[in-house]
Structures are given as structure tokens and as C-alpha cells.
Coordinates of C-alpha atoms in Angstrom, one line a residue:
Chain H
X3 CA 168.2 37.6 -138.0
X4 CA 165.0 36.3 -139.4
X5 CA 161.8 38.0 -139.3
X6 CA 158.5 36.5 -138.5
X7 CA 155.5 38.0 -139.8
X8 CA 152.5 39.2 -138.7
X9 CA 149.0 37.5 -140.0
X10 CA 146.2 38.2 -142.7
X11 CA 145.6 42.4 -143.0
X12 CA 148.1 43.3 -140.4
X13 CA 150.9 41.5 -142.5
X14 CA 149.7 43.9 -145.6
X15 CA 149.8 46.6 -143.8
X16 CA 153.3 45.9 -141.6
X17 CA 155.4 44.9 -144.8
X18 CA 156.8 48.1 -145.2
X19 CA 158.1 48.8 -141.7
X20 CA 159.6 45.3 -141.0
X21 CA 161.3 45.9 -144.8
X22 CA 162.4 48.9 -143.4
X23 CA 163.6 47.0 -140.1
X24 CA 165.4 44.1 -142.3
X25 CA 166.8 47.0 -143.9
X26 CA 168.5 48.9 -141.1
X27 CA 169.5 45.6 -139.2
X28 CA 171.4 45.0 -142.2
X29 CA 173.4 48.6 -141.9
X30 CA 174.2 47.2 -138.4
X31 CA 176.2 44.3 -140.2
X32 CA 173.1 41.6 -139.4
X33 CA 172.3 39.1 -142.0
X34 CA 168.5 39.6 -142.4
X35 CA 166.1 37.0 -143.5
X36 CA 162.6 38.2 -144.2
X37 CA 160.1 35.4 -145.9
X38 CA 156.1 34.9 -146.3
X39 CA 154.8 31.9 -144.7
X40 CA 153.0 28.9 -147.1
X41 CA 150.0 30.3 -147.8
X42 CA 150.6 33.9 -147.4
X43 CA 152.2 36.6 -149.3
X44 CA 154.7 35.5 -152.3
X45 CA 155.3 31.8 -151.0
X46 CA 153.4 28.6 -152.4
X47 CA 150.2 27.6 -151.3
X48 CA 146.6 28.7 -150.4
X49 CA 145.6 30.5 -147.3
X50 CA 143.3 27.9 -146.5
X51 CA 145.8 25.6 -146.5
X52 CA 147.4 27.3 -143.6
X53 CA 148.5 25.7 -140.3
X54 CA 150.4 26.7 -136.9
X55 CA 152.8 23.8 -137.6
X56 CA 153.3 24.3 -140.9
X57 CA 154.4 27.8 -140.2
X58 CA 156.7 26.8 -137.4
X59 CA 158.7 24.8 -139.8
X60 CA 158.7 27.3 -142.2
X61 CA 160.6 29.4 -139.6
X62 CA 163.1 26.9 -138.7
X63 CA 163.6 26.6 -142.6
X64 CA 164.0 30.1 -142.7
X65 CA 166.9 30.1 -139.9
X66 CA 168.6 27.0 -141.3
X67 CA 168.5 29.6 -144.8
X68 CA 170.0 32.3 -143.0
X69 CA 172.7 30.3 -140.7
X70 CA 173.8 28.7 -143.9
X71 CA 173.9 32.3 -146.0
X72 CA 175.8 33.8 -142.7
X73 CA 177.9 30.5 -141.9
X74 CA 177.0 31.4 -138.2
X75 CA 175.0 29.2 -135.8
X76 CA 173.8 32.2 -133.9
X77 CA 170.8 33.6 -134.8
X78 CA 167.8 36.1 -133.4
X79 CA 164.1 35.6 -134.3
X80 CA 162.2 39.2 -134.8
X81 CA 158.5 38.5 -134.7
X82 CA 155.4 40.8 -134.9
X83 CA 151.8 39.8 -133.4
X84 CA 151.4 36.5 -134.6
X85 CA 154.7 36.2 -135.7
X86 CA 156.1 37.4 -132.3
X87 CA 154.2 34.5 -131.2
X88 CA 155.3 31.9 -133.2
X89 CA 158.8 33.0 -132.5
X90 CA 158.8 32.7 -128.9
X91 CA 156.8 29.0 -129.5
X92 CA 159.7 28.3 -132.0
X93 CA 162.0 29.6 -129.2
X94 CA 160.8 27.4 -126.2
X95 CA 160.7 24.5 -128.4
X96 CA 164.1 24.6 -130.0
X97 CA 166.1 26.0 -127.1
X98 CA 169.0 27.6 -129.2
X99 CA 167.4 30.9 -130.1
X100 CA 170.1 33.6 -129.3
X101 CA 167.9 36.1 -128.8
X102 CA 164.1 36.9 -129.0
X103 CA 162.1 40.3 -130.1
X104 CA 158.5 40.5 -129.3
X105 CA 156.9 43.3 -130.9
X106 CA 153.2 43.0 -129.5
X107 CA 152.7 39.5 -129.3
X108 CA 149.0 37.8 -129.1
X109 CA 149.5 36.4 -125.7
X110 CA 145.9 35.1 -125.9
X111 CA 144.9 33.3 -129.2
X112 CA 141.2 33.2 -128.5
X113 CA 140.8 36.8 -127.6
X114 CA 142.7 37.5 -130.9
X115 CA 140.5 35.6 -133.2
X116 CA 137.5 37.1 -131.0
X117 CA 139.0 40.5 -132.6
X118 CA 139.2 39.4 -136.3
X119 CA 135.5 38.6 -135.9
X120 CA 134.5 41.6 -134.7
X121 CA 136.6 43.9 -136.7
X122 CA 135.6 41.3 -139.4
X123 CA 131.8 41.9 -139.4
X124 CA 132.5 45.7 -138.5
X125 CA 134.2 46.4 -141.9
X126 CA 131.8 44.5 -143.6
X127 CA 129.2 46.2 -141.8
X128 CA 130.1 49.6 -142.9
X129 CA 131.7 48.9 -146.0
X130 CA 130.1 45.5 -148.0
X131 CA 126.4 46.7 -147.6
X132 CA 124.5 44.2 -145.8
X133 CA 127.1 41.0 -146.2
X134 CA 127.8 39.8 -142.8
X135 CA 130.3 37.6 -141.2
X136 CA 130.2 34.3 -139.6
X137 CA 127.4 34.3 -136.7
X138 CA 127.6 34.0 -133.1
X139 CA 128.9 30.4 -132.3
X140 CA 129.6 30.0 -136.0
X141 CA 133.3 29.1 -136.8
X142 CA 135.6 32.0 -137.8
X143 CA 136.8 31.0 -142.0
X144 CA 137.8 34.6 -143.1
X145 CA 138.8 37.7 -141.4
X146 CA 139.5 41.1 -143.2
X147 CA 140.2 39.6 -146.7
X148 CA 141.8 36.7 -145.7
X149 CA 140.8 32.7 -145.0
X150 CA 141.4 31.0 -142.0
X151 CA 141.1 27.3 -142.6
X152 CA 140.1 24.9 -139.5
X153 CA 142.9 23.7 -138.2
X154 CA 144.8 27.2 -138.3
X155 CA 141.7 28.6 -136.6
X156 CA 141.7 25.4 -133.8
X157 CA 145.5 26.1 -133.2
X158 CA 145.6 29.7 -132.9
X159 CA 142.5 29.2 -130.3
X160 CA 144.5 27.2 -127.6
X161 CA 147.8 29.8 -128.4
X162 CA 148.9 31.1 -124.7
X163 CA 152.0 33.4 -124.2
X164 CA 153.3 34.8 -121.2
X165 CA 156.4 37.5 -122.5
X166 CA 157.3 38.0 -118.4
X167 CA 158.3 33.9 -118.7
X168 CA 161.6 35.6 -121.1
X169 CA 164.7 36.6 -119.0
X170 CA 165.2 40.3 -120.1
X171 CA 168.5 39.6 -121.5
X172 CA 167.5 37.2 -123.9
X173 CA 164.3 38.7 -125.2
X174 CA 162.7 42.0 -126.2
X175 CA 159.0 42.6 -125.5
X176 CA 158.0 46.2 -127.3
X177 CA 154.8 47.1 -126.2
X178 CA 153.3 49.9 -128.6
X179 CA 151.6 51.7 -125.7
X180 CA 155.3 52.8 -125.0
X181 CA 155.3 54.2 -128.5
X182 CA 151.9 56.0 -129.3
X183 CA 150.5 56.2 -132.5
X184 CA 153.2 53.5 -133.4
X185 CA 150.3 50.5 -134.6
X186 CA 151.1 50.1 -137.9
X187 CA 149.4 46.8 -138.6
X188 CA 146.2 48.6 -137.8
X189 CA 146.4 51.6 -138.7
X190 CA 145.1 53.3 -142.1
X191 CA 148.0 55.5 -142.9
X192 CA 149.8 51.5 -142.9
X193 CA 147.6 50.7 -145.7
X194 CA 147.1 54.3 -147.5
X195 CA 150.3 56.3 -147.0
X196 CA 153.6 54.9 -145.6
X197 CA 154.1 54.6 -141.6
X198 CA 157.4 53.6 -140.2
X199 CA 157.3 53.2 -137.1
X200 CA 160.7 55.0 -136.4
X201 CA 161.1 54.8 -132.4
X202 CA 159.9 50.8 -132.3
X203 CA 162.3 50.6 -134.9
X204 CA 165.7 52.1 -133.4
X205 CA 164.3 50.3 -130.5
X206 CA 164.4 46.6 -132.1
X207 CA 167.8 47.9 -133.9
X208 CA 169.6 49.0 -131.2
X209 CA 169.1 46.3 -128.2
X210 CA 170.1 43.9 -130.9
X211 CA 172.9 45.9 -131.9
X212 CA 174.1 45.6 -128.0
X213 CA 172.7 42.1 -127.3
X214 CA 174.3 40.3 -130.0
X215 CA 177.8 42.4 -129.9
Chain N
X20 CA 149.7 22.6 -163.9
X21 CA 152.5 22.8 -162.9
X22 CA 153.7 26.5 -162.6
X23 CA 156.7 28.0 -162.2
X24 CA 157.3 31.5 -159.9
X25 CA 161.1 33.5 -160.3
X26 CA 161.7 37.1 -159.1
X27 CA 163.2 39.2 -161.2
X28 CA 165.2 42.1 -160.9
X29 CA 165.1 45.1 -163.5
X30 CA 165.4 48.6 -164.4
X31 CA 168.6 50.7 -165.0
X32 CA 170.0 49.8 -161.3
X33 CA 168.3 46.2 -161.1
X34 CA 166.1 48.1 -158.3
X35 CA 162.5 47.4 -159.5
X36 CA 161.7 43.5 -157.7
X37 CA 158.8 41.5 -159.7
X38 CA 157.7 37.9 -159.5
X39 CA 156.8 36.3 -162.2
X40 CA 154.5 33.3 -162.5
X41 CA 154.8 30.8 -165.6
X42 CA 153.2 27.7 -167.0
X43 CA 155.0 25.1 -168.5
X44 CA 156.6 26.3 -171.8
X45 CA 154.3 25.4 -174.5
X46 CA 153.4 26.5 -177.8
X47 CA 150.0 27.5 -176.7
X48 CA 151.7 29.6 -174.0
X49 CA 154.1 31.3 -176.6
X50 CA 150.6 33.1 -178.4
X51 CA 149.3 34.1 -174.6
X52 CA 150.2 37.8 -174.4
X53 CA 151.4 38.5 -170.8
X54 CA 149.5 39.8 -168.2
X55 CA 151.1 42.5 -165.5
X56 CA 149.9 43.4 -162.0
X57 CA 149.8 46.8 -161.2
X58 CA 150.6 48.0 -157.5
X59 CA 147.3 49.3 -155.4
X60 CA 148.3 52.3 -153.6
X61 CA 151.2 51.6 -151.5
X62 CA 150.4 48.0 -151.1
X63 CA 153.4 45.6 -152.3
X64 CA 152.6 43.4 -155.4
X65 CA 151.0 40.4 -153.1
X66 CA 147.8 43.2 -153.7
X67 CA 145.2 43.6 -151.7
X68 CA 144.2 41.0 -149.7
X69 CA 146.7 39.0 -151.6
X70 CA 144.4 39.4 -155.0
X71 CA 147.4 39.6 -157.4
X72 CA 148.9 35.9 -155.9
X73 CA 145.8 34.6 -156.6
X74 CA 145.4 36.6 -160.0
X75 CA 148.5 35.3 -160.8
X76 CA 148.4 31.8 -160.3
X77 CA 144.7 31.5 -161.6
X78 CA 146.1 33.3 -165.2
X79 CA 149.1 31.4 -165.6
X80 CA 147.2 28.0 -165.0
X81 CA 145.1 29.5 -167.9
X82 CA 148.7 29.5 -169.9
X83 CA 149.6 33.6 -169.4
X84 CA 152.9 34.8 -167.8
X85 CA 151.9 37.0 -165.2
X86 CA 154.0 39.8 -163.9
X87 CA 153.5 41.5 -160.6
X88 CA 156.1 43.8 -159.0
X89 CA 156.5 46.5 -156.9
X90 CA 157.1 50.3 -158.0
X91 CA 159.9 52.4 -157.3
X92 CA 159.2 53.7 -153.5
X93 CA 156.5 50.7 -152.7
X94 CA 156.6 47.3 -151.3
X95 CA 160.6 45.6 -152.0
X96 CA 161.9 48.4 -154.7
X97 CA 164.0 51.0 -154.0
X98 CA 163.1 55.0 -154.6
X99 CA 164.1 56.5 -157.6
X100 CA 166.9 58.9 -157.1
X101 CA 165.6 61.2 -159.4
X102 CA 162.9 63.1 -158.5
X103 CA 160.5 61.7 -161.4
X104 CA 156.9 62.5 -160.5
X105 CA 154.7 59.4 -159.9
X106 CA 152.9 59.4 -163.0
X107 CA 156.1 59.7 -165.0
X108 CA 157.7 57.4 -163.2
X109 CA 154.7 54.6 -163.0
X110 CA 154.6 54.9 -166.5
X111 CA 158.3 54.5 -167.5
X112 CA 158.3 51.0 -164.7
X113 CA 155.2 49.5 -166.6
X114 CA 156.8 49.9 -170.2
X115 CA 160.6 48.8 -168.5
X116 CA 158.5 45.5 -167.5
X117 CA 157.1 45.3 -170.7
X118 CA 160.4 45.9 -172.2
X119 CA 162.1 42.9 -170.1
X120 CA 159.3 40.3 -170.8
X121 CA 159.1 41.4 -174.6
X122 CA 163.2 40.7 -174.7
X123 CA 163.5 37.8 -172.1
X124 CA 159.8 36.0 -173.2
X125 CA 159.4 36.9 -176.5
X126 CA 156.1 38.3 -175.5
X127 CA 154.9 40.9 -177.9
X128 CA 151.6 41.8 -176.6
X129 CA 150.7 42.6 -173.0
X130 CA 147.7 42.8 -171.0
X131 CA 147.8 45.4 -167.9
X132 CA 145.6 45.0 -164.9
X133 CA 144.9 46.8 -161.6
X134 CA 142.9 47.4 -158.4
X135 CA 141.9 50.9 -157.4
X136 CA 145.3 53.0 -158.2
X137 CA 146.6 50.0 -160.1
X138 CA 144.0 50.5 -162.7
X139 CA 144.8 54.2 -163.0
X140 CA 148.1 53.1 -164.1
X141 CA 147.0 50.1 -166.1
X142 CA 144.7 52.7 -168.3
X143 CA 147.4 55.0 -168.3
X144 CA 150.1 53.0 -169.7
X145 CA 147.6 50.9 -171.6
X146 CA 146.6 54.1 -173.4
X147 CA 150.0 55.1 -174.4
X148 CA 151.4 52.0 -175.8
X149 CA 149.9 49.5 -178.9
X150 CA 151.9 46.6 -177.7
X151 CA 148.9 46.7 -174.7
X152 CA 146.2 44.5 -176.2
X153 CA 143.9 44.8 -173.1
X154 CA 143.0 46.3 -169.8
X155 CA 140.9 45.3 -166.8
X156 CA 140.5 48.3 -165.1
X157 CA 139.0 46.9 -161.1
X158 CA 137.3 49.6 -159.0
X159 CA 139.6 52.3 -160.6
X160 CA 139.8 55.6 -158.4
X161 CA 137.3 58.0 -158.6
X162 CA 136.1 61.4 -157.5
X163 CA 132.8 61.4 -156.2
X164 CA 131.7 64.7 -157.5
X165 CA 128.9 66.8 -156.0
X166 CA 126.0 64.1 -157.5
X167 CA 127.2 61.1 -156.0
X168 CA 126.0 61.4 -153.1
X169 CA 122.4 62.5 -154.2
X170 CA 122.5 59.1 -156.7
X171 CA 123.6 57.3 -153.3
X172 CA 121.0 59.2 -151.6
X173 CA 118.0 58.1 -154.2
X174 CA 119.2 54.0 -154.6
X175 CA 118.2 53.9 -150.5
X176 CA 115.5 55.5 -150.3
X177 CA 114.3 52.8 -153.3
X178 CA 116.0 50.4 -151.4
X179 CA 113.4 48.7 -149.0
X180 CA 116.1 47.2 -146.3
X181 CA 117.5 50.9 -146.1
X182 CA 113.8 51.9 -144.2
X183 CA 114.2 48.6 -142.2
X184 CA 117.4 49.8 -141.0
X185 CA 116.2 53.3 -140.3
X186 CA 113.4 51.6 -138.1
X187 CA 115.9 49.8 -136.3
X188 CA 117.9 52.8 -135.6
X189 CA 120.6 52.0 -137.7
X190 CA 120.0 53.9 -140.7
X191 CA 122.8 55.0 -143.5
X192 CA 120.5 56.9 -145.8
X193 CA 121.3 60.2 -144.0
X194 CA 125.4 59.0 -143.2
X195 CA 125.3 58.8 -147.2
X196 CA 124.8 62.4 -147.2
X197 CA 127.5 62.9 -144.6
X198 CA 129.5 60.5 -145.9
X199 CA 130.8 62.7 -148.6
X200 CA 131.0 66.4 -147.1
X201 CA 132.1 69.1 -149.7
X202 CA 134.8 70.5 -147.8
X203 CA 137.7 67.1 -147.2
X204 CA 137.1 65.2 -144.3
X205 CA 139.3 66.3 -141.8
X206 CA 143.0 63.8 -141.9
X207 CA 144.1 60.9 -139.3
X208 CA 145.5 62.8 -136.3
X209 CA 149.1 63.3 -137.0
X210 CA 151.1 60.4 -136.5
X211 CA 153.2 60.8 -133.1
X212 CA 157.1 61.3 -133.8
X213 CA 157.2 57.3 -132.6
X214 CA 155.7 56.2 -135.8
X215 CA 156.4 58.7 -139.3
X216 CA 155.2 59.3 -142.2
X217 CA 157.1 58.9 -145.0
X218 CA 156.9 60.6 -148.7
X219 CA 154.3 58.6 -150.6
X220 CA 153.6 58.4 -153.9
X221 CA 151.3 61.2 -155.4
X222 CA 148.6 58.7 -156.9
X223 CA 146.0 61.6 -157.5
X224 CA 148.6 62.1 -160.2
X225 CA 147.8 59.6 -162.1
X226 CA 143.9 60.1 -161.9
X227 CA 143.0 61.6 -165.2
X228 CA 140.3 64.3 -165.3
X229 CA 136.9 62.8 -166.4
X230 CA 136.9 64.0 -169.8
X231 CA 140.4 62.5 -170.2
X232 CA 139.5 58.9 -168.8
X233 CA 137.2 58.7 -171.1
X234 CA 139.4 59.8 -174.0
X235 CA 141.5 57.0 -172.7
X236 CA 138.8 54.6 -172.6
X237 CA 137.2 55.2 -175.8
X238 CA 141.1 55.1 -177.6
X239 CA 141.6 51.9 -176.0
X240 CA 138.6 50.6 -177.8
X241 CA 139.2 51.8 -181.0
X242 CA 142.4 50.1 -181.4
X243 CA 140.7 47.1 -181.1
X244 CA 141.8 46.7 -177.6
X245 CA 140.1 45.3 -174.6
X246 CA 138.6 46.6 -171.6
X247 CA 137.4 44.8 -168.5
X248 CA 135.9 47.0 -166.1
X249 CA 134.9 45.7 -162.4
X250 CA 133.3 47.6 -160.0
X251 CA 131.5 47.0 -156.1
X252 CA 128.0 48.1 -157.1
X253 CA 128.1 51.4 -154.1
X254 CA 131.2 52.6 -155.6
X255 CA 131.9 55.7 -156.9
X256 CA 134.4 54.5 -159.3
X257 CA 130.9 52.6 -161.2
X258 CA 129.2 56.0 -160.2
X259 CA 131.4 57.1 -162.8
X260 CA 131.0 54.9 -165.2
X261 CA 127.3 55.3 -165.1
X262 CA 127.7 58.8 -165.5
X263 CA 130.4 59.2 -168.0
X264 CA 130.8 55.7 -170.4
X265 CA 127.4 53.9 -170.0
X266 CA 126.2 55.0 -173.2
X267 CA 129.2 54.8 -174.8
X268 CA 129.9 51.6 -174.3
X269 CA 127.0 50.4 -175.2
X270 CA 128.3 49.2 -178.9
X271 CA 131.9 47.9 -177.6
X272 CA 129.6 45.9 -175.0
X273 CA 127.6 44.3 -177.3
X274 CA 130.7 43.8 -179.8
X275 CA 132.6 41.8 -176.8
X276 CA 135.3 44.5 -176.9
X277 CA 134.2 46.0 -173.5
X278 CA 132.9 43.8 -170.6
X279 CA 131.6 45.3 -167.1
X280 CA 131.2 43.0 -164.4
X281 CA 129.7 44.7 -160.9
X282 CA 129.9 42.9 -157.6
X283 CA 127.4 43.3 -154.7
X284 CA 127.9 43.6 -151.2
X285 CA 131.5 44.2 -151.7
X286 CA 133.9 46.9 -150.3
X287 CA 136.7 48.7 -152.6
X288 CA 139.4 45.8 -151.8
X289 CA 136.6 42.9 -152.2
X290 CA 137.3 42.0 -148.7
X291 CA 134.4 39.0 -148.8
X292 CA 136.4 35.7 -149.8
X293 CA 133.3 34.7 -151.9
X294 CA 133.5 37.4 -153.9
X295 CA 137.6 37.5 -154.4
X296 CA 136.4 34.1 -156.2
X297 CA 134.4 35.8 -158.4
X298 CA 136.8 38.8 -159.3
X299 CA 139.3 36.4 -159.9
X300 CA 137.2 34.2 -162.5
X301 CA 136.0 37.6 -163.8
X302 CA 139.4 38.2 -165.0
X303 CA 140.7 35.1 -166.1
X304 CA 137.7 34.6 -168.2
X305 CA 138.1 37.9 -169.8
X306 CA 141.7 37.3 -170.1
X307 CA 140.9 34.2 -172.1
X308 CA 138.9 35.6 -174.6
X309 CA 141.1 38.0 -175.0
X310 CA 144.3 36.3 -174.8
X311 CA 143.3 33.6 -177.1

């Protein structure tokens, strides 16, 4: 299994859940890869160095990590909001992705950077006394604490994903409206006091558990 | 420069998981005291907003180690299986880190920084140990107390934008005052049984009463230590420190020994890139004339 991260503040706020997932895959005898992306979290690199493709590769190092570590060609990609996105990119491209969980993919990259502008200028708004964001029709170079260089922000723009395009045997889509109060990358208690996500989860665990037996 | 970045495991079971980041060996390296990243809250030891990498990286091009890991409970590390108290058990990680770089580095003096909660611990531990040769102590938590929000209260209403605002209809000098209620603002809604929360660290443990941080303070200084303080300007934390170390500080200040740096139009986490650039100079240059 590798897991593909979410971006920016949501990653802060989901590590703790998908260490818990890595955690209790494991218990169900997976091998579990988690790993930061160049640019974010403990790996090399700046965030403004940051690109789609770049991240894509880092994936598909990430898998050739874990099929070495497990000595089995079989592997599932685990992704959350961005990272559910890159996965099922990675997925269509590569063709030999076993299986596929979506946990809330962005399925429209425009309306998702749309977001991080407003949430953006909203935090700043209430909480940075007077600084603002980027202006109308000005690009988008930071959102929530976190740079967004160019060519990430061009990339992410033309990002399209239709989950209904996955048979349902191969791949996973959790929604979290099935699982209320279950949005851990937004939330405050994901950031101030620890959230697991308990029901999304056993969900993830245990259709893996059946789909890869 | 080159640097180089390991993670280390430590503690009695090899549960505590830290990344260190190193220059080049050197000689000049070998007289840097290291530096150590203390966790914010519950966030893992990337830090808010991913401050610590870039801490990190920034201090040991400057020639320091730097240490950041996670806490028992938090980010990668494991819970304790005893049932230590967070402050206890804070304490007892920062010194088992020190410990580990002292025997594995030959590092013999350390300097401890932190963010918010981080900073608690960082004065904590700092206070309690003479091998701690400085502190920067960012946005530490604070109580507001009864007058803060009067003294938020007064700076609008001097504050010419704040009347713009209010003309406009979007006015914060009366939010300031409802901002901060007397009785606790009333919790999330609880968390559905699809997402739970779990036990999380009591950091109003390691908060010391007012009269105690600035024991804590003031003994820091007197050893001949150092003490960087940074603060967002609206904060309560530099509320505080207006209230209760101004003056005292006054003579460290002007000695060098104590160095206060307050950032505008900032939030607690110094969400603004532009001024994450600033923070992290902030440090490194205190770090320097410390370290050196």
C-alpha cells in the first residue's frame, strides 16, 4: 500500500489519521508506505519548487520502494484530496494499479484552488489584521501557510477527475458526506486536538482487506 | 551547503522519531550548540505550516545541528505506556534528545525553540537545565486575562482603519469585546461517532502561571542565557509580555541577552509566506549571535 497525501494545511492537519490508517493496514498484514512529496513535509526541497509531475514520480518511486521492501508486484495506492487525485492520474497512466482508494478526491482543480483563495483571504481576513491575499484575477502563490509556485498552480488548474470512470471493484471512492463530521483536513479539532476518523477508516481497511485477499 | 538530514530513533523503547538536519562536519560546526524544535500542539515536527523544515534547514546552513521530533502521543511517536502527565513527560523527551545529541554529537550546549505550545516546553525545559544556552520562545501560549480585551479594545479605537471599517460595516472593535467572553466559548459540536476524538495531550499543563513564567524568564537570563521572544503584534501572548516583562527586560535588551522581535499583520501560526521569511531570519540571526 502506499499513501498519497493530501496538499498544503489539509496535509498538517490529516497526518495523524492516515498514520493511523498506515497503521492499521499494517495489522491487516499490508506493507504500508507513507512519504511527503519534494517540497512538502520532511522530504527535500522547497514548496515553491513544487510540481504535479514531480509529485507523480515521487509516487511511482514510492511504489517501486514498497514492491521492493514487500518483494510483491501488487500494490494499492491510498490517496486523500489531492493525493486521491494524483493516485487515480498515476493509476490511468501506469495501468497496473491493483487497486485504488479515493478518499474525497478534487475532481475539479480550478474549483479547488478557487477554494484556497477564498479560505486564503478569509483567514487572513480574520486573523492577520488587514493583510490580504492575492486579488481578483491575480495569480494564486500561497494558500493557508503554504506556497504554490506557477507551474503547480497551472497544473492543478486543468486537473479533471471523474471517480464514476473506476469500476467498483477496482477502486474505492469514500465520500465524507457518508461519514458526517468525518473532514479531518478541515476541521479544527485536526489541527488542535486529535480526530481520527474511525468509520472512513475501517472503511478504507476493510474493502482492502477483502479486495486484495 | 551541503546538508545532511537522518531520522533518528530514541528513548528507552526507540519510540520517540526525530529528524535531524546537519552541515558538513567542520570545526566551526563542532563549537555550534544544537538547536531543537519543539512540537506545536498536536502538530507533527514538520511545525506549522512546515516552519520547523524551514527552521531547520536555514540553522544548519548557518553550521547548527537542528533536531526536530515528534513527542510521545504526536505526529510518528508512539504513546507512552505509562501514564506520565504531559508536562512530565515533555520535559523528560527534551532532555532524552539532549541526552542523545550530547552522546552521539558531542554537543554540550543546546538551544531550545518553539511555536505557541512548543515554546511552553522550550522555556520549560530550558529553565530546568544549564546545558540550555538559549531559548526563542515564538508566540508562546497565553491567557488573555480580563484586560486584554480592554487593551485590544483601546489600540482600535486609536487605530484610524478600525473607524474606516466600522463605516463600511465591517467593524471588529466591538467583535474584540466579544471575541474574548468571560465565560469559555462554547466547544466544536461533538465530533459524530464517524470521526473521534482521541486523548490529547494536556498542553495547559505546561503553561506556567504568570508569576512563574516570569520566574522562568528572568532565571534564564541570569544565567547568562538567551532569550528570543517573537510575537504577532494582536496577540495575547505579546499582551503578556507587555504586561508582565516589558520593564524587566529592559536591561537584558539593551545588554543583547534578550531580543523581542513583533510581527504585523500576522496570525498565531504566521500563515503570510512573507512573514514566515522574516520569523525564520529572526531566529537564525539570533541563533548566530548566540551560537557563535
Amino acid at each position: 500500500m502506499v499513501i498519497c497525501n493530501p496538499f498544503g494545511q489539509e496535509y498538517i492537519r490529516a497526518h495523524r489519521s492516515l498514520r493511523e490508517l498506515a497503521k492499521r493496514l499494517a495489522e491487516t498484514g499490508f506493507h504500508v508506505l507513507r512519504f511527503d512529496y519534494f517540497g512538502c513535509g520532511d522530504s527535500g526541497g522547497d514548496g515553491d519548487e513544487a510540481t504535479l509531475d514531480q509529485w507523480l514520480r515521487d509516487i511511482s518511486a514510492a511504489i517501486a520502494e514498497v514492491q521492493e521492501t514487500s518483494s510483491s508486484p501488487k500494490f494499492a495506492l491510498v490517496g486523500l484530496r489531492l493525493g486521491a487525485t494524483l493516485s487515480a492520474l498515476l493509476a490511468a497512466q501506469r495501468g497496473d494499479v491493483e487497486r485504488l482508494v479515493l478518499w474525497d478526491p478534487i475532481l475539479d482543480g480550478a474549483a479547488y484552488l478557487k477554494e484556497l483563495r477564498v479560505a486564503h483571504e478569509g483567514w487572513l481576513r480574520d486573523h492577520a489584521q488587514g493583510r490580504r491575499g492575492a486579488a481578483e484575477g491575480e495569480p494564486l502563490r500561497e494558500a493557508l501557510g503554504f506556497s504554490i509556485s506557477p507551474a503547480l498552480a497551472s497544473c492543478v488548474e486543468q486537473l479533471r477527475l471523474v471517480p464514476d470512470d473506476w469500476p467498483s471493484a477496482k477502486a474505492l471512492v469514500i465520500d465524507h458526506r457518508s461519514f458526517p463530521g468525518a473532514q479531518v483536513w478541515v476541521h479544527e479539532d485536526g489541527v488542535n486536538r486529535i480526530l481520527v476518523p474511525h468509520a472512513v477508516l475501517e472503511s478504507i481497511t476493510s474493502w482492502l482487506g477483502s479486495a486484495c485477499s | 551547503m551541503l546538508l545532511r538530514e537522518r531520522t533518528l530513533l530514541f528513548g528507552d523503547a526507540k519510540s520517540l522519531v526525530g529528524i535531524i538536519t546537519e552541515p558538513a562536519p567542520s570545526d566551526e560546526v563542532q563549537a555550534r550548540p544544537a538547536v531543537i524544535l519543539l512540537n506545536s500542539g498536536i502538530l507533527h515536527r514538520v511545525g506549522p505550516n512546515r516552519l520547523h523544515v524551514r527552521l531547520a534547514r536555514r540553522l544548519a546552513e548557518a553550521g547548527f545541528p537542528v533536531m526536530r521530533f515528534d513527542y510521545s502521543g504526536i505526529g510518528d511517536s508512539r504513546p507512552r505506556t505509562d501514564s506520565a502527565p504531559f508536562a512530565r513527560s515533555a520535559l523528560a523527551e527534551t532532555r532524552e534528545c539532549m541526552d542523545l545529541l550530547a552522546a552521539s554529537r558531542r554537543v554540550r550546549k543546546f538551544l531550545l525553540a518553539g511555536i505557541c505550545s512548543g515554546a511552553d516546553s522550550a522555556l520549560s525545559a530550558g529553565a530546568q537545565d544549564d546545558r540550555v544556552t538559549g531559548v526563542a520562545l515564538i508566540e508562546p501560549y497565553a491567557i488573555p486575562g480580563p484586560a486584554f480585551p480592554l487593551y485590544q479594545y483601546r489600540r482600535q479605537i486609536l487605530d484610524p482603519r478600525s473607524w474606516w471599517r466600522l463605516l463600511r460595516g465591517r467593524s471588529e472593535i466591538l467583535g474584540s469585546l466579544r471575541a474574548h467572553p468571560a465565560e469559555p466559548a462554547p466547544s466544536d459540536p461533538p465530533a459524530a461517532a464517524s470521526a473521534a476524538l482521541e486523548p490529547t495531550p494536556d498542553f495547559d499543563s505546561i503553561v506556567p502561571s504568570r508569576g512563574e513564567f516570569v520566574r522562568r524568564v528572568k532565571g534564564l537570563v541570569e544565567r547568562g542565557a538567551g532569550v528570543c521572544f517573537v510575537y504577532s503584534s494582536e496577540s495575547p501572548a505579546y499582551f503578556n509580555y507587555l504586561v508582565l516583562l516589558r520593564r524587566e527586560m529592559r536591561r537584558p535588551r539593551a545588554k543583547g541577552r534578550v531580543r523581542v522581535q513583533v510581527l504585523k499583520q500576522t496570525d498565531h501560526v504566521f500563515t503570510p509566506l512573507a512573514v514566515q521569511d522574516v520569523l525564520v531570519e529572526t531566529v537564525r540571526d539570533w541563533a548566530l549571535t548566540i551560537g557563535s
